[in-house]
Coordinates of C-alpha atoms and ligand atoms in Angstrom, one line a residue:
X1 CA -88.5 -105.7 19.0
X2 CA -90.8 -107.0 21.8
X3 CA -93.7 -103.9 21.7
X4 CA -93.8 -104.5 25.5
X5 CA -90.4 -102.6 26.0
X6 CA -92.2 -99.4 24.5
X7 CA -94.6 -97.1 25.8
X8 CA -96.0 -94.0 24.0
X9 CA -96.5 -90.8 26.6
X10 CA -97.5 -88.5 24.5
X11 CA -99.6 -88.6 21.1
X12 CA -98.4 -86.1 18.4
X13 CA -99.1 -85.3 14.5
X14 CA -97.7 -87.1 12.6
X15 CA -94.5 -84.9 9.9
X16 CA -91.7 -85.8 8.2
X17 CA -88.1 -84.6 10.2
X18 CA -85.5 -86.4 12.2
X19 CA -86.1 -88.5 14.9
X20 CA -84.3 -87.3 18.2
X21 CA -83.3 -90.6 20.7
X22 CA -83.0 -88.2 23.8
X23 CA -80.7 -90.9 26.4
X24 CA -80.1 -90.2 29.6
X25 CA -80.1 -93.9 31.6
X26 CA -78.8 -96.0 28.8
X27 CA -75.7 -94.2 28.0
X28 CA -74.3 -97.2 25.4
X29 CA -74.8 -97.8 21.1
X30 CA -74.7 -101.7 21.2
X31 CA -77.8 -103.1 22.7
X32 CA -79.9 -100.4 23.8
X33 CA -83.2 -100.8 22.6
X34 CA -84.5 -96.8 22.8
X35 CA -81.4 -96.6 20.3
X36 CA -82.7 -99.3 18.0
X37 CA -86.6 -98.5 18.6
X38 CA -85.5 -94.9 17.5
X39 CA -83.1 -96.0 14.7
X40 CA -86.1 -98.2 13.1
X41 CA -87.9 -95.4 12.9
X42 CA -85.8 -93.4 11.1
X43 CA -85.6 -95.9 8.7
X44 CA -88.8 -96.2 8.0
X45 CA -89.7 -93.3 7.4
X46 CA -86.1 -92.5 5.5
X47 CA -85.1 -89.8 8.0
X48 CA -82.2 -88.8 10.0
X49 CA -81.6 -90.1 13.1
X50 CA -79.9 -87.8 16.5
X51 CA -79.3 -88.5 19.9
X52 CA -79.2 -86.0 22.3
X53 CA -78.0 -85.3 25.9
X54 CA -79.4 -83.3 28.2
X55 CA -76.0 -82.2 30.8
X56 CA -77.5 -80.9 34.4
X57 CA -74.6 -79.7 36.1
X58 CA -76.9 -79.6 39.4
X59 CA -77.8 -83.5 38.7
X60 CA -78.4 -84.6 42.8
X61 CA -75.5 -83.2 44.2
X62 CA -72.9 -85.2 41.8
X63 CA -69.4 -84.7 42.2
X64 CA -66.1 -84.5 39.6
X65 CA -66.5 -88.1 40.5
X66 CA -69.7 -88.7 38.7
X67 CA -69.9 -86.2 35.8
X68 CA -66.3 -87.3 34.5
X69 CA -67.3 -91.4 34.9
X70 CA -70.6 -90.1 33.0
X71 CA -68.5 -87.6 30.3
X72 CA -66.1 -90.0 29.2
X73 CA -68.3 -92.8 28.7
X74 CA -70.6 -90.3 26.8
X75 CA -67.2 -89.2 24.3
X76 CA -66.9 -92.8 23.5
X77 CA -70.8 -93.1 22.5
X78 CA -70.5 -89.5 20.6
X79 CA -67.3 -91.5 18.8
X80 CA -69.3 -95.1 18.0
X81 CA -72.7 -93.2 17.0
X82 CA -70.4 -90.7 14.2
X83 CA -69.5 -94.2 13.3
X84 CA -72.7 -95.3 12.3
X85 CA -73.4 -91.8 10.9
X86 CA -76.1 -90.9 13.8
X87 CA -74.7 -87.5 15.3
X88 CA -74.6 -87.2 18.5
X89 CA -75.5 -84.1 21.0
X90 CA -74.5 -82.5 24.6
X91 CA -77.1 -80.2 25.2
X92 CA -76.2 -78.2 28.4
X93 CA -79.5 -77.4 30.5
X94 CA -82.4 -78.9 32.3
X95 CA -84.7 -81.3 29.5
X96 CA -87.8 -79.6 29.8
X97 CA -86.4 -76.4 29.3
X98 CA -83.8 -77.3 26.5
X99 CA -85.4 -80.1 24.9
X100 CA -88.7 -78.4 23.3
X101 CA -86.6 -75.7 21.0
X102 CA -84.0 -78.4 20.2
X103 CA -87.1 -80.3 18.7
X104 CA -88.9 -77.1 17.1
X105 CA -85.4 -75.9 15.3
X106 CA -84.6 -79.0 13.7
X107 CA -88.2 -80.3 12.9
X108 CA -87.8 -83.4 14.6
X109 CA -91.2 -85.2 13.8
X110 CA -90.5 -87.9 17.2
X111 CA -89.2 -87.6 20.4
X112 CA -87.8 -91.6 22.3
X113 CA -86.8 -91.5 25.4
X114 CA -85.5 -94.0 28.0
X115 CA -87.6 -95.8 31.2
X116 CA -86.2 -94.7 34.4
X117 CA -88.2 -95.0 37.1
X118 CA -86.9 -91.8 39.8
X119 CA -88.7 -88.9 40.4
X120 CA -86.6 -86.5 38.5
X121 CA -86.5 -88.4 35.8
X122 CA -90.4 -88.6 35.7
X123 CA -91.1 -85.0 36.3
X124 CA -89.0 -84.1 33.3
X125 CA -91.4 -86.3 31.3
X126 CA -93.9 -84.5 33.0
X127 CA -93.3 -81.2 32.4
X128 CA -91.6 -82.0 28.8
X129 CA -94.5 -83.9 27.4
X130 CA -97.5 -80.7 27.3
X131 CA -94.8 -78.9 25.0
X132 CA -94.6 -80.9 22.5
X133 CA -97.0 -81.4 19.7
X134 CA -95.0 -84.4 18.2
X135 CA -95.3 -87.9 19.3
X136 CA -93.4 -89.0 22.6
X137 CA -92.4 -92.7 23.0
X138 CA -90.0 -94.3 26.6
X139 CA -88.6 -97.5 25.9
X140 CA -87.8 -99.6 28.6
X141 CA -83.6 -100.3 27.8
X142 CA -82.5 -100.8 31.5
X143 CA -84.7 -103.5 32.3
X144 CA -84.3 -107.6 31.2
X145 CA -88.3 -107.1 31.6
X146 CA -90.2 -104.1 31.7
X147 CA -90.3 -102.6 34.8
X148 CA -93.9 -101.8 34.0
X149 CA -94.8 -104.9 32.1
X150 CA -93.2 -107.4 34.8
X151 CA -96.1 -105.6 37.7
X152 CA -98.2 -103.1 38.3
X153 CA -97.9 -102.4 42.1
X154 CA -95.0 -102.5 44.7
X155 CA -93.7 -106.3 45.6
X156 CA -93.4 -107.0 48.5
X157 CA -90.1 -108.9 48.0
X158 CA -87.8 -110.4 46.0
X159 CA -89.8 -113.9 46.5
X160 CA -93.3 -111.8 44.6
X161 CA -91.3 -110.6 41.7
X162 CA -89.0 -113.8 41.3
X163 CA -92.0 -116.1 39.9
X164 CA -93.3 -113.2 37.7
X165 CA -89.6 -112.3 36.0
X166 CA -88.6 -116.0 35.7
X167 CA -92.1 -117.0 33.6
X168 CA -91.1 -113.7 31.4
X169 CA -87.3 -114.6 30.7
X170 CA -87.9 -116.4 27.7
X171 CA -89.6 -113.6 26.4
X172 CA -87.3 -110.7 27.4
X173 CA -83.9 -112.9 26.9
X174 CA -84.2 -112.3 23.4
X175 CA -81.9 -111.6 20.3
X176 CA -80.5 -107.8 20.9
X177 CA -80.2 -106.5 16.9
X178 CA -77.0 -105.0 16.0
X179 CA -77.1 -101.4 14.4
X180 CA -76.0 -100.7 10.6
X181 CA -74.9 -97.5 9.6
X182 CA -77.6 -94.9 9.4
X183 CA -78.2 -94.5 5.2
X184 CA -80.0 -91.4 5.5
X185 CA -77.9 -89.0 7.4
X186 CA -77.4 -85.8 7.5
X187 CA -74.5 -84.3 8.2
X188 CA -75.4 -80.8 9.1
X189 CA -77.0 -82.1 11.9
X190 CA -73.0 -83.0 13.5
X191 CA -72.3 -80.9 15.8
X192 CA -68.7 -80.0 17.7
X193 CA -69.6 -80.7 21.1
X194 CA -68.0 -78.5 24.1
X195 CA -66.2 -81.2 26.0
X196 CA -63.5 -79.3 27.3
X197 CA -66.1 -77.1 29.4
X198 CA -68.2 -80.0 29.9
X199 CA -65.1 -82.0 31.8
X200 CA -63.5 -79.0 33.1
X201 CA -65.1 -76.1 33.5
X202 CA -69.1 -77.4 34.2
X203 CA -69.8 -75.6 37.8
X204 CA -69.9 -78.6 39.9
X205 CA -68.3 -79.9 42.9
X206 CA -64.9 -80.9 42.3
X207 CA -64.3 -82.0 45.8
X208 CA -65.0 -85.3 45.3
X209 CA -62.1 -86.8 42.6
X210 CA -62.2 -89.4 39.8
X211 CA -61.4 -92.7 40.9
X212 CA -58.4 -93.8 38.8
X213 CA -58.9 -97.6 39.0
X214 CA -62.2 -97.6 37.6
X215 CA -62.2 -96.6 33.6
X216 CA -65.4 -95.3 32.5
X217 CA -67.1 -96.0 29.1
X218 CA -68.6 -98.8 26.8
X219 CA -65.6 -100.8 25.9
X220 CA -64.0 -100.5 29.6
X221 CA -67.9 -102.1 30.9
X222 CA -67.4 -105.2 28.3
X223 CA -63.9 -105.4 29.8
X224 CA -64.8 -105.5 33.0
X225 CA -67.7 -107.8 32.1
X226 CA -64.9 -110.3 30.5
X227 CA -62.6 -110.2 33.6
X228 CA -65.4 -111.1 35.8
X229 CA -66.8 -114.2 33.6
X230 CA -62.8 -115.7 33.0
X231 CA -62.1 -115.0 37.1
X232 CA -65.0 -114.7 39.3
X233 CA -68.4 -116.1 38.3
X234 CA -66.9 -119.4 39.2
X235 CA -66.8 -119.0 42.5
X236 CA -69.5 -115.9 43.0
X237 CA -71.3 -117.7 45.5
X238 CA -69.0 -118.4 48.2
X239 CA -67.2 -115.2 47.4
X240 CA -69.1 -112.7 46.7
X241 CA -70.3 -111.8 50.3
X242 CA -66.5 -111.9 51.8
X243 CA -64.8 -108.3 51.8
X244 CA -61.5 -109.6 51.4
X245 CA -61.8 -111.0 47.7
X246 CA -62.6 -109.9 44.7
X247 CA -65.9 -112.0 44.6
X248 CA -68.4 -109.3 43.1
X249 CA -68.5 -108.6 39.4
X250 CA -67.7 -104.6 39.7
X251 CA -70.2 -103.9 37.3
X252 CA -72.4 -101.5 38.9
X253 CA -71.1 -98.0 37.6
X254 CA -71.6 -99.4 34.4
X255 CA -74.9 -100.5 35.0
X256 CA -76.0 -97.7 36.2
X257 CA -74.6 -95.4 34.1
X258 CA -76.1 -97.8 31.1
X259 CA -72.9 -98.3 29.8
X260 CA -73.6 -101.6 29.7
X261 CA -76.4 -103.7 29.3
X262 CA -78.0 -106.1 31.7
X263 CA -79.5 -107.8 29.3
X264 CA -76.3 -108.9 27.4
X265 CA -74.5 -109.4 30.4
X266 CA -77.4 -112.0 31.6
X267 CA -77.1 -113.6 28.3
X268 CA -72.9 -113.5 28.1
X269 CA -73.4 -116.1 31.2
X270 CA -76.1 -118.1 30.1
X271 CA -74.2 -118.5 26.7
X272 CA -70.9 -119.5 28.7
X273 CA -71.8 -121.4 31.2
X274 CA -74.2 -123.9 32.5
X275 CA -76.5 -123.2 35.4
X276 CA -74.8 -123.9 38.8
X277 CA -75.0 -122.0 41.7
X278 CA -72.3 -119.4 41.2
X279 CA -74.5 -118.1 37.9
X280 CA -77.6 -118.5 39.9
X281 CA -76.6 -116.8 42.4
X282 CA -75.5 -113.5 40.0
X283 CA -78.1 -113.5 37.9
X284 CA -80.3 -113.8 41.4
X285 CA -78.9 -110.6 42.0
X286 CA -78.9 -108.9 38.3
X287 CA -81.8 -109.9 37.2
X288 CA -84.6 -110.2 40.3
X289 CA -82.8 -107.4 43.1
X290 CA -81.8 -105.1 40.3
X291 CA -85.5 -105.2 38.7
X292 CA -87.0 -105.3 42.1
X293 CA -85.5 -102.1 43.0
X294 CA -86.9 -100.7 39.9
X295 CA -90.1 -101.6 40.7
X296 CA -89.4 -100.7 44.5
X297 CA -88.7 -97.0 42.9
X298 CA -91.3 -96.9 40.6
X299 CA -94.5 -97.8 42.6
X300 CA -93.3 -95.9 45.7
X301 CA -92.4 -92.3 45.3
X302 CA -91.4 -92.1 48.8
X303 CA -88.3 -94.5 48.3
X304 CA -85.8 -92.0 49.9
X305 CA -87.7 -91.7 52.9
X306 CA -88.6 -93.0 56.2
X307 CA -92.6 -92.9 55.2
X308 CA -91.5 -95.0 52.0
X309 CA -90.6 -98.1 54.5
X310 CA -93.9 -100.6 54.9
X311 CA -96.3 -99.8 57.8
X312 CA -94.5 -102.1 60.5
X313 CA -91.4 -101.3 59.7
X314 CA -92.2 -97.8 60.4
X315 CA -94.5 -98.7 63.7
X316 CA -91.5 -100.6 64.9
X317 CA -88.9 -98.0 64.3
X318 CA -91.2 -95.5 65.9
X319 CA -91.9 -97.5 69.1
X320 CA -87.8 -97.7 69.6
X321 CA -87.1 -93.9 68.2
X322 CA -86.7 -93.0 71.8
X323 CA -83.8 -96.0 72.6
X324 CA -81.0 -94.7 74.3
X325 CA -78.4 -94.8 71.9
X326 CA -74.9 -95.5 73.0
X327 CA -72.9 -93.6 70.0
X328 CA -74.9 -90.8 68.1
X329 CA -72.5 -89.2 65.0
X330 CA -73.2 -86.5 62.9
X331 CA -72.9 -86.9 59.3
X332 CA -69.6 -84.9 59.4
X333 CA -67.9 -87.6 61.6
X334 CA -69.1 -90.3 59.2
X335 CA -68.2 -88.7 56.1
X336 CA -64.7 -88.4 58.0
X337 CA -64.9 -92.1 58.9
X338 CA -64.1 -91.2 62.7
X339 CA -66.3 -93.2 64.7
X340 CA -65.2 -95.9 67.3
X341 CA -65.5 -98.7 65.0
X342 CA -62.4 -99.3 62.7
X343 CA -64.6 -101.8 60.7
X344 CA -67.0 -99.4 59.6
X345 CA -64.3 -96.4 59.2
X346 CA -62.7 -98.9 56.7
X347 CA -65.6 -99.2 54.5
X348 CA -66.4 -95.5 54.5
X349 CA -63.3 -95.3 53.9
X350 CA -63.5 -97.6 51.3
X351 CA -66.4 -95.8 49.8
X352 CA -64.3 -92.4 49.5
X353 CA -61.1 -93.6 48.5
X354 CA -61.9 -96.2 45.9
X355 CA -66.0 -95.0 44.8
X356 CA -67.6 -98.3 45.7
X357 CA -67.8 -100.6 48.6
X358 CA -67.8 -103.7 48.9
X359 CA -71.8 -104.9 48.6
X360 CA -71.9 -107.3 52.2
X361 CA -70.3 -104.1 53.5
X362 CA -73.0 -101.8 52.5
X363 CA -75.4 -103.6 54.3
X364 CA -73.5 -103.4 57.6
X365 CA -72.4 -99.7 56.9
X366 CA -76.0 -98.1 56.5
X367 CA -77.0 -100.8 59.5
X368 CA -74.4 -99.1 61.7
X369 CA -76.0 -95.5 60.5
X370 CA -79.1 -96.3 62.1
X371 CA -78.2 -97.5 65.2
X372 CA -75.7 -94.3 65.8
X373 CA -78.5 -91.8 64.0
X374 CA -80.5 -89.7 66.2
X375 CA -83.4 -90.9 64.7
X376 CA -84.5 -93.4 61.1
X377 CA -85.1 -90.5 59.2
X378 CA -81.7 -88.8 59.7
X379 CA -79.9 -92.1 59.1
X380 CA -81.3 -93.1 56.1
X381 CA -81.1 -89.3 54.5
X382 CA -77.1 -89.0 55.7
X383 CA -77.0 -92.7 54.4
X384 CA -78.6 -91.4 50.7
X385 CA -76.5 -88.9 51.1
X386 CA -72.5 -90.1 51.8
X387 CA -73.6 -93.3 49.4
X388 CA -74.6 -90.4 46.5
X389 CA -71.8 -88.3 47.1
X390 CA -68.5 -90.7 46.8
X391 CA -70.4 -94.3 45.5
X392 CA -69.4 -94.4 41.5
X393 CA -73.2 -96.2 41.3
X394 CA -75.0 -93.8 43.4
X395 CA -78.0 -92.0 42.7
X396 CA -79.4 -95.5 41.6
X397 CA -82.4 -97.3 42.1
X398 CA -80.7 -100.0 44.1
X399 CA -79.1 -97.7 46.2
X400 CA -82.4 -95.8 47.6
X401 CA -83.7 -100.1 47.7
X402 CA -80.6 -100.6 49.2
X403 CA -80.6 -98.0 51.6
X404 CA -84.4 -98.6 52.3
X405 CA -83.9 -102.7 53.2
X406 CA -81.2 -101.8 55.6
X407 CA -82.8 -99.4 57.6
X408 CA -86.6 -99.8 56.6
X409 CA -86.5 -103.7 56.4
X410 CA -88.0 -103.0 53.1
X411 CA -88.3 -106.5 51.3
X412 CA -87.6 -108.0 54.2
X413 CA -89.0 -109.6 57.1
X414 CA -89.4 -109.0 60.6
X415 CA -86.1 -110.5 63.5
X416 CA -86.7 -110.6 67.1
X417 CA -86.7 -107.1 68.7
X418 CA -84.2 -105.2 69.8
X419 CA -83.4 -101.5 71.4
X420 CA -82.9 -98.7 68.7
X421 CA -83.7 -101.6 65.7
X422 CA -87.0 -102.9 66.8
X423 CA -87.5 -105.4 64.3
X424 CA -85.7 -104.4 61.3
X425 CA -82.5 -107.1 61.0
X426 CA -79.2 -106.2 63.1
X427 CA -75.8 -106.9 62.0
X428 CA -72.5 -106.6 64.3
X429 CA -69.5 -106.4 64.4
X430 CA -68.8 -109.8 65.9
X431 CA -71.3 -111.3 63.1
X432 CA -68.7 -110.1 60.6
X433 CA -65.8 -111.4 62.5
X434 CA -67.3 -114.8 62.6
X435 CA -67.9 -114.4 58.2
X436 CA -64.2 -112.9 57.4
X437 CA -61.2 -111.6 58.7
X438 CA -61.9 -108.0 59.9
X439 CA -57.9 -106.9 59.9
X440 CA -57.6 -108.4 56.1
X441 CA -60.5 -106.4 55.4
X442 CA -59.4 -103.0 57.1
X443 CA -55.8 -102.9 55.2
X444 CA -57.1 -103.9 51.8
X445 CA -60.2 -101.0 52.3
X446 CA -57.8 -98.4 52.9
X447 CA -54.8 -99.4 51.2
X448 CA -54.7 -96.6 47.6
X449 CA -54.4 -98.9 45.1
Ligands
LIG501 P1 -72.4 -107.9 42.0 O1 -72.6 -108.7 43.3 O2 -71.5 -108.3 41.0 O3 -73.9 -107.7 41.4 C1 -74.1 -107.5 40.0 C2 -75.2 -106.5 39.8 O4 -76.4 -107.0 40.4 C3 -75.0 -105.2 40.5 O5 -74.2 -104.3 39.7 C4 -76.4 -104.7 40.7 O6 -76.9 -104.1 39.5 C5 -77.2 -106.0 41.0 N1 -77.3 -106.1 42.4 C6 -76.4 -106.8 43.2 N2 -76.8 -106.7 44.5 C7 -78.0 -106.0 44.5 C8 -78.9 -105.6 45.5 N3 -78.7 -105.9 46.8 N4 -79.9 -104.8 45.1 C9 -80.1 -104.4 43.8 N5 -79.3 -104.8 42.8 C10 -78.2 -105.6 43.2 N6 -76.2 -100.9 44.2 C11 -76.0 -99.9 43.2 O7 -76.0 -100.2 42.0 N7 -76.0 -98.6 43.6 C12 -76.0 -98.2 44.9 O8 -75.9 -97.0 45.2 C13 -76.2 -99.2 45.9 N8 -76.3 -98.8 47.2 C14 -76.5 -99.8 48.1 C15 -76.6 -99.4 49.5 C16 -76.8 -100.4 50.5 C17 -77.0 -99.9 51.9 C18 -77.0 -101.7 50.1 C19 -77.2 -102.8 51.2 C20 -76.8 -102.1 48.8 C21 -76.6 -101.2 47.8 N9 -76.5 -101.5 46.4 C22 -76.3 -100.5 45.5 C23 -76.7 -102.9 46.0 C24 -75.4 -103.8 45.9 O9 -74.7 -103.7 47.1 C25 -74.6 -103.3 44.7 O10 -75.4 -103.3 43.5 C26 -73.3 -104.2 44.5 O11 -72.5 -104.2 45.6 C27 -72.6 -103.6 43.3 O12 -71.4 -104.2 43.1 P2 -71.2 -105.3 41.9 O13 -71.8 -104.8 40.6 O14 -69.8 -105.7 41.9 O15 -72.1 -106.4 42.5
LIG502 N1 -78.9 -88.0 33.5 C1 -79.1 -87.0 32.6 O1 -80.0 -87.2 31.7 N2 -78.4 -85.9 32.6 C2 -77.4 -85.6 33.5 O2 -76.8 -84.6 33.5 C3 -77.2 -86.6 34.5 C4 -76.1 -86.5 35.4 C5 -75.9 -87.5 36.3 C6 -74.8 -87.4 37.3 C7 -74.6 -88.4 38.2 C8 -75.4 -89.6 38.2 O3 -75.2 -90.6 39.0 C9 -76.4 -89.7 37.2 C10 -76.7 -88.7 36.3 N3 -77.7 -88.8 35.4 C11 -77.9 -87.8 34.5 C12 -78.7 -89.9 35.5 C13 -78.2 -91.2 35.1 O4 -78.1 -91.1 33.7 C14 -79.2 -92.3 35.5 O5 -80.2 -92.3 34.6 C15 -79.9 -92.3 36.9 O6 -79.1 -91.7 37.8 C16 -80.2 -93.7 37.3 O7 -81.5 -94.0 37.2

């Protein structure tokens, strides 16, 4: 296992007791590297191995939508750990509070934990780490290349990171180890976890309803993975940015929920097909925009906000903050998709009824929130917020990057000016008539499936 993937946060004496994976981006068994870092620990040292969850039932304003996508997925990984004799655990409370007795009752002697580079995520580590007197590793599983291996600052685009991730693929595409069954187990440590409160009764919004069409969990991702290499790959590139097709791989939700890996995924294609401009186009977007957003998130803690955008973007959107704009909507009437344009009530619409939209859609919905926001900052924060509240992937790096290069410009460059956008790139309606045909679009965004 390539050292570079792990990073030790804490030092701690060294004692003989289990060692606790503690996941909470990479929710998958096969090729998850915190799992195997933690597993070949346990071996050496001829312990028992657990993995733990830490269930916040305030996560970011999740929804039913969310938590049941995230609780199902998690059964299945309670069901294929018990198979390799590691127990798995669904501790119900914030990590920093629950986390330290966990360790101190059952004497585990190391804590692993998984890279993820938000701010929540962080300040757990940060206020987990001074409580613990054992030592406290994070393992970068999310990542092809280590989000904090591959750069040290915030790149400025996709263009800066490309050259550094491409000279490290060789290193980072390497041979994921399969897991054996766990010899020295203990099976006091098995627990009967809650799940009928955790999927029914866990106080969260339940406003916001599963979406049926997408099936959460490890084996559904590989699924999903196999119907987009046998139908789509083969024409991603001239497909994937029309709304009327099926042209994008639907893998997001399981990316971000780490229900599947990126890295196996990148490999699955390189193994299958040769490079042509449908793969290099994907793994363009897998590989160098996901890991960009990573780094985006990691370097600069003001990602979900207006002073997170560079210094001209900001300047710019200042300088045309005062623009008279001809439609100004509350969040209400966009979260009701009511506004005067059918094309971007559909993907809302889209967004709500089905939990994803389609990705050239995206950029035009948040684009559209800016120009009928009374100001940046409120369109980006109401575009955070309806993209958190119904998109299956929300809450993701990519979305805040997402979010951030629509309305901030961020890894982009400067257009010619215009009112309310300044420089920051415009798109239109009539620019998405010209790419595909609005009507198909409309019926197949609203139409339940
Ligand atoms: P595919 O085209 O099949 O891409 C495969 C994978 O590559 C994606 O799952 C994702 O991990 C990565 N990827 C693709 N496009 C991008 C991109 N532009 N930036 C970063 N990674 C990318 N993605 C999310 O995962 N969660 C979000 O909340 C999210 N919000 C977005 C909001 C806006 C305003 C915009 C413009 C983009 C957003 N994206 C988000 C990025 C992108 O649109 C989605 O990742 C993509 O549509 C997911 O569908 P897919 O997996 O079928 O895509
Ligand atoms: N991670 C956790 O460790 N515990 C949670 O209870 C939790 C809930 C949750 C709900 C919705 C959602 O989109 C993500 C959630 N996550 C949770 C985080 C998730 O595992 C991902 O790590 C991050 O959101 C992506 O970086």
């Amino acid at each position: 296992m390539n050292p570079k993937r792990i990073r030790q946060l804490q030092e701690g004496k060294e004692s003989r007791g289990p060692i606790l994976y503690w996941m909470s981006r990479d929710q998958r068994v096969q090729d998850n590297w915190a799992l195997i870092f933690a597993k070949r620990l346990a071996d050496a040292q001829q312990v028992s191995l657990i993995v733990a969850f830490s269930l916040v039932s305030d996560f970011q304003f999740a929804t039913e939508r969310h938590f049941n996508f995230m609780l199902k997925g998690l059964k299945q990984v309670e069901q294929d750990l018990s198979k390799l004799n590691i127990p798995f655990v669904l501790l119900f409370g914030e990590p920093n509070d629950i986390l330290p007795k966990y360790v101190k009752e059952h004497g585990i002697s190391v804590l692993v934990s998984d890279f993820d580079p938000l701010k929540i995520k962080r300040l757990w580590k940060k206020h987990l780490a001074p409580q613990l007197t054992i030592p406290f590793y994070e393992v970068d599983a999310h990542n092809i290349v280590p989000a904090l291996y591959v750069s040290q600052k915030t790149e400025f685009s996709a263009y800066t990171i490309r050259t550094k991730i491409h000279k490290l693929l060789p290193e980072f595409l390497d041979r994921i180890p399969g897991l054996l069954p766990h010899t020295f187990a203990d099976r006091s440590l098995f627990v009967k976890n809650d799940w009928d409160y955790a999927l029914h009764k866990l106080p969260i919004d339940r406003t916001v309803k599963e979406v049926a069409e997408i099936l959460p969990g490890e084996q559904a991702a590989h699924e999903q993975l196999e119907r987009f290499l046998a139908r789509t790959l083969s024409h991603y590139n001239e497909k994937r940015n029309d709304p009327c097709e099926d042209g994008q791989s639907g893998l997001s939700p399981y990316l971000h929920f780490g229900q599947i890996s990126a890295q196996r995924v990148a490999m699955e294609v390189q193994a299958r097909f040769s490079p042509d401009p449908n793969t290099e186009a994907f793994l363009e977007e897998l590989i160098v925009r996901r890991e960009l957003a990573d780094n985006f998130c990691y370097y600069n803690t003001k990602y979900d906000s207006f002073e997170g955008f560079h210094p001209w973007a900001q300047t710019t959107l200042r300088e045309h903050e005062r623009d008279e704009r001809e439609y100004v909507y509350s969040v209400k009437v966009l979260e009701l998709a009511s506004t005067h344009d059918p094309l971007w009530n559909a993907a809302q619409k889209e967004m709500v009824l089905h939990g994803k939209m389609h990705g050239y859609m995206r950029m035009y919905w948040a684009k559209k929130i800016l120009e009928w926001s009374k100001s940046p900052s409120a369109a980006l924060k109401n575009a955070l917020y309806l993209n958190d509240r119904y998109s299956l992937d929300g809450r993701d790096p990519n979305g805040y990057t997402g979010c951030a290069w629509s309305i901030g410009g961020v890894h982009d460059r400067a257009w010619t000016e215009r009112p309310v956008f300044g420089k920051i790139r415009y798109m239109n309606y009539n620019g998405c008539a010209r790419k595909f045909n609005i009507a198909k679009y409309i019926e197949k965004a609203v139409s339940r499936t």
